[in-house]
Coordinates of C-alpha atoms in Angstrom, one line a residue:
M948 CA -41.0 43.1 54.7
R949 CA -43.2 40.1 55.6
V950 CA -43.1 36.9 53.6
A951 CA -45.6 34.2 54.1
V952 CA -44.6 30.6 53.3
T953 CA -47.7 28.5 53.0
G954 CA -49.0 25.3 51.5
T955 CA -50.8 22.2 52.3
P956 CA -49.3 20.3 55.3
G957 CA -46.4 18.1 54.0
T958 CA -45.2 20.3 51.2
G959 CA -41.9 21.1 53.0
K960 CA -42.5 24.5 54.5
T961 CA -40.8 24.0 57.9
T962 CA -37.8 22.1 56.5
A963 CA -37.2 24.7 53.9
T964 CA -37.7 27.7 56.2
D965 CA -35.3 26.2 58.8
I966 CA -32.6 26.1 56.0
L967 CA -33.6 29.6 55.0
A968 CA -33.4 30.8 58.6
S969 CA -29.7 29.7 58.8
R970 CA -29.0 31.5 55.6
L971 CA -30.7 34.7 56.7
A972 CA -28.7 34.6 59.9
T973 CA -25.3 34.3 58.1
D974 CA -25.7 36.1 54.7
D975 CA -25.4 39.9 55.0
S976 CA -26.7 40.3 51.4
L977 CA -30.1 38.9 52.5
P978 CA -32.7 41.0 54.4
D979 CA -32.7 40.7 58.2
L980 CA -35.9 38.6 58.7
E981 CA -37.0 36.5 61.6
V982 CA -38.4 33.1 60.7
I983 CA -41.6 32.4 62.7
H984 CA -43.0 28.9 62.7
L985 CA -46.6 29.9 63.3
N986 CA -47.9 26.4 64.2
A987 CA -45.4 26.3 67.0
V988 CA -46.7 29.7 68.2
L989 CA -50.2 28.4 68.0
D990 CA -49.3 25.4 70.3
E991 CA -47.0 27.3 72.7
E992 CA -49.3 30.3 73.2
G993 CA -52.6 28.3 73.1
L994 CA -53.9 30.3 70.2
Y995 CA -56.7 27.9 69.1
T996 CA -60.3 27.8 69.9
E997 CA -60.9 24.0 70.1
V998 CA -59.6 20.6 69.1
D999 CA -61.3 18.8 66.3
A1000 CA -61.4 15.3 67.7
D1001 CA -62.3 13.7 64.4
R1002 CA -59.4 15.2 62.6
G1003 CA -57.0 15.3 65.5
S1004 CA -56.2 18.9 64.8
K1005 CA -56.5 22.3 66.6
I1006 CA -58.8 25.0 65.2
A1007 CA -56.7 28.1 65.0
D1008 CA -57.9 31.4 66.5
L1009 CA -56.9 33.5 63.4
E1010 CA -57.7 36.8 65.3
A1011 CA -55.5 35.9 68.2
L1012 CA -52.7 34.8 65.8
A1013 CA -53.1 38.1 63.8
D1014 CA -52.8 40.0 67.1
W1015 CA -49.7 38.0 68.0
L1016 CA -48.1 38.8 64.6
D1017 CA -48.9 42.5 64.9
G1018 CA -45.7 44.5 64.9
R1019 CA -43.6 41.5 63.7
D1020 CA -43.2 42.9 60.2
D1021 CA -39.7 41.9 59.3
A1022 CA -40.4 38.2 59.2
V1023 CA -40.9 35.0 57.2
I1024 CA -44.1 33.3 58.5
D1025 CA -44.2 29.5 58.0
S1026 CA -47.5 27.8 58.3
H1027 CA -50.3 26.3 56.2
L1028 CA -52.2 29.3 57.6
A1029 CA -49.7 32.0 56.7
H1030 CA -51.6 33.2 53.7
H1031 CA -54.4 34.3 56.0
F1032 CA -52.3 37.2 57.3
D1033 CA -50.8 40.4 55.9
A1034 CA -47.7 39.7 53.8
D1035 CA -45.8 41.5 51.0
R1036 CA -45.0 38.2 49.3
V1037 CA -46.6 34.8 49.6
A1038 CA -44.7 31.7 48.6
V1039 CA -47.1 28.8 48.1
L1040 CA -45.3 25.4 48.3
R1041 CA -46.9 22.7 46.2
C1042 CA -46.3 18.9 46.1
A1043 CA -47.7 16.1 44.0
P1044 CA -50.6 14.7 46.0
E1045 CA -49.3 11.1 45.9
M1046 CA -46.0 12.2 47.4
L1047 CA -47.7 14.5 49.8
E1048 CA -49.9 11.7 51.1
E1049 CA -46.8 9.4 51.5
R1050 CA -45.0 12.1 53.5
L1051 CA -48.0 12.6 55.8
L1052 CA -48.4 8.9 56.4
E1053 CA -44.6 8.6 57.2
R1054 CA -44.9 11.3 59.8
G1055 CA -47.9 9.5 61.5
E1056 CA -51.0 11.2 60.1
T1057 CA -54.1 9.0 59.7
E1058 CA -54.9 7.7 56.2
A1059 CA -58.1 9.8 56.2
K1060 CA -56.2 13.0 57.0
A1061 CA -53.4 12.3 54.5
A1062 CA -56.0 11.6 51.8
E1063 CA -57.9 14.8 52.7
N1064 CA -54.8 16.9 52.4
A1065 CA -53.8 15.2 49.1
E1066 CA -57.2 16.0 47.7
S1067 CA -56.9 19.6 48.9
E1068 CA -53.5 19.9 47.2
A1069 CA -55.0 18.5 43.9
L1070 CA -57.8 21.1 44.1
D1071 CA -55.4 24.0 44.7
V1072 CA -57.1 25.0 47.9
V1073 CA -54.3 26.9 49.6
L1074 CA -53.2 28.5 46.3
S1075 CA -56.7 29.7 45.6
E1076 CA -57.1 31.2 49.1
A1077 CA -53.7 32.9 48.8
V1078 CA -54.5 34.4 45.4
E1079 CA -58.0 35.6 46.6
T1080 CA -56.4 37.2 49.7
H1081 CA -53.2 38.7 48.2
G1082 CA -53.7 38.9 44.5
L1083 CA -51.7 37.2 41.7
E1084 CA -48.9 39.9 41.9
S1085 CA -47.9 38.7 45.4
I1086 CA -47.9 34.9 44.8
Y1087 CA -44.8 32.8 44.2
E1088 CA -45.8 29.2 43.5
I1089 CA -43.0 26.6 44.2
D1090 CA -43.3 23.0 43.2
T1091 CA -41.4 20.9 45.8
T1092 CA -42.2 17.5 44.3
D1093 CA -38.8 16.8 42.7
R1094 CA -36.7 19.3 44.7
D1095 CA -34.6 18.5 47.8
P1096 CA -35.0 20.9 50.8
E1097 CA -31.9 22.9 49.8
A1098 CA -33.4 23.6 46.4
V1099 CA -36.7 24.6 47.9
A1100 CA -34.8 27.0 50.3
D1101 CA -33.0 28.4 47.2
A1102 CA -36.4 29.2 45.6
L1103 CA -37.5 30.8 48.9
E1104 CA -34.3 32.8 49.1
A1105 CA -35.0 34.1 45.6
V1106 CA -38.5 35.2 46.7
V1107 CA -37.1 37.0 49.8
A1108 CA -34.3 38.6 47.8
G1109 CA -36.7 39.8 45.0
D1110 CA -34.9 37.7 42.4
R1111 CA -37.9 35.7 41.3
E1112 CA -41.0 36.8 39.4
P1113 CA -44.5 36.2 40.9
S1114 CA -46.2 33.1 39.5
A1115 CA -49.4 31.2 40.2
G1116 CA -51.3 28.5 38.4
D1117 CA -48.2 26.8 36.8
V1118 CA -48.5 23.7 38.9
D1119 CA -51.4 21.3 38.0
F1120 CA -52.3 18.2 40.0
M1121 CA -55.9 17.8 38.9
G1122 CA -55.0 14.5 37.2
Y1123 CA -54.8 13.0 40.7
L1124 CA -58.6 13.3 41.0
T1125 CA -59.4 11.3 37.9

């Protein structure tokens, strides 16, 4: 089984999947899945086509990443790009745009990049892409706004274990734009 954990940068994917990884390694009742932090793979393997100087970000080579993932089927894939790849279940982490922007600024992103990501979150960009690629029946939307990382990991664990029903469209941040 392959589970994609995706969402706008700053929603808590890596923190929650790190916690999930330790649970997967120690809890025999959970599936034996490797957690792959795809952004680290992109950096370590050089799987990008160029660097966008204006945004200060790498442009991922999605074909090269798909080739790298080929054969790694028993995995949890963590990345804001994870929904672009084959997956049985897709957890889309969401966060209130104001909090998202604050988190991104705290970790050193530029104001422009933090604002762009907050707007993307309000517009459901990642969720819409995930639904378009995988269908509603495979999407598990998780609002991380008022949850600590352990609670987000609990929600991810429920997705992995099959103890949570698919959901999409329950989180609404459109008010941020008005």
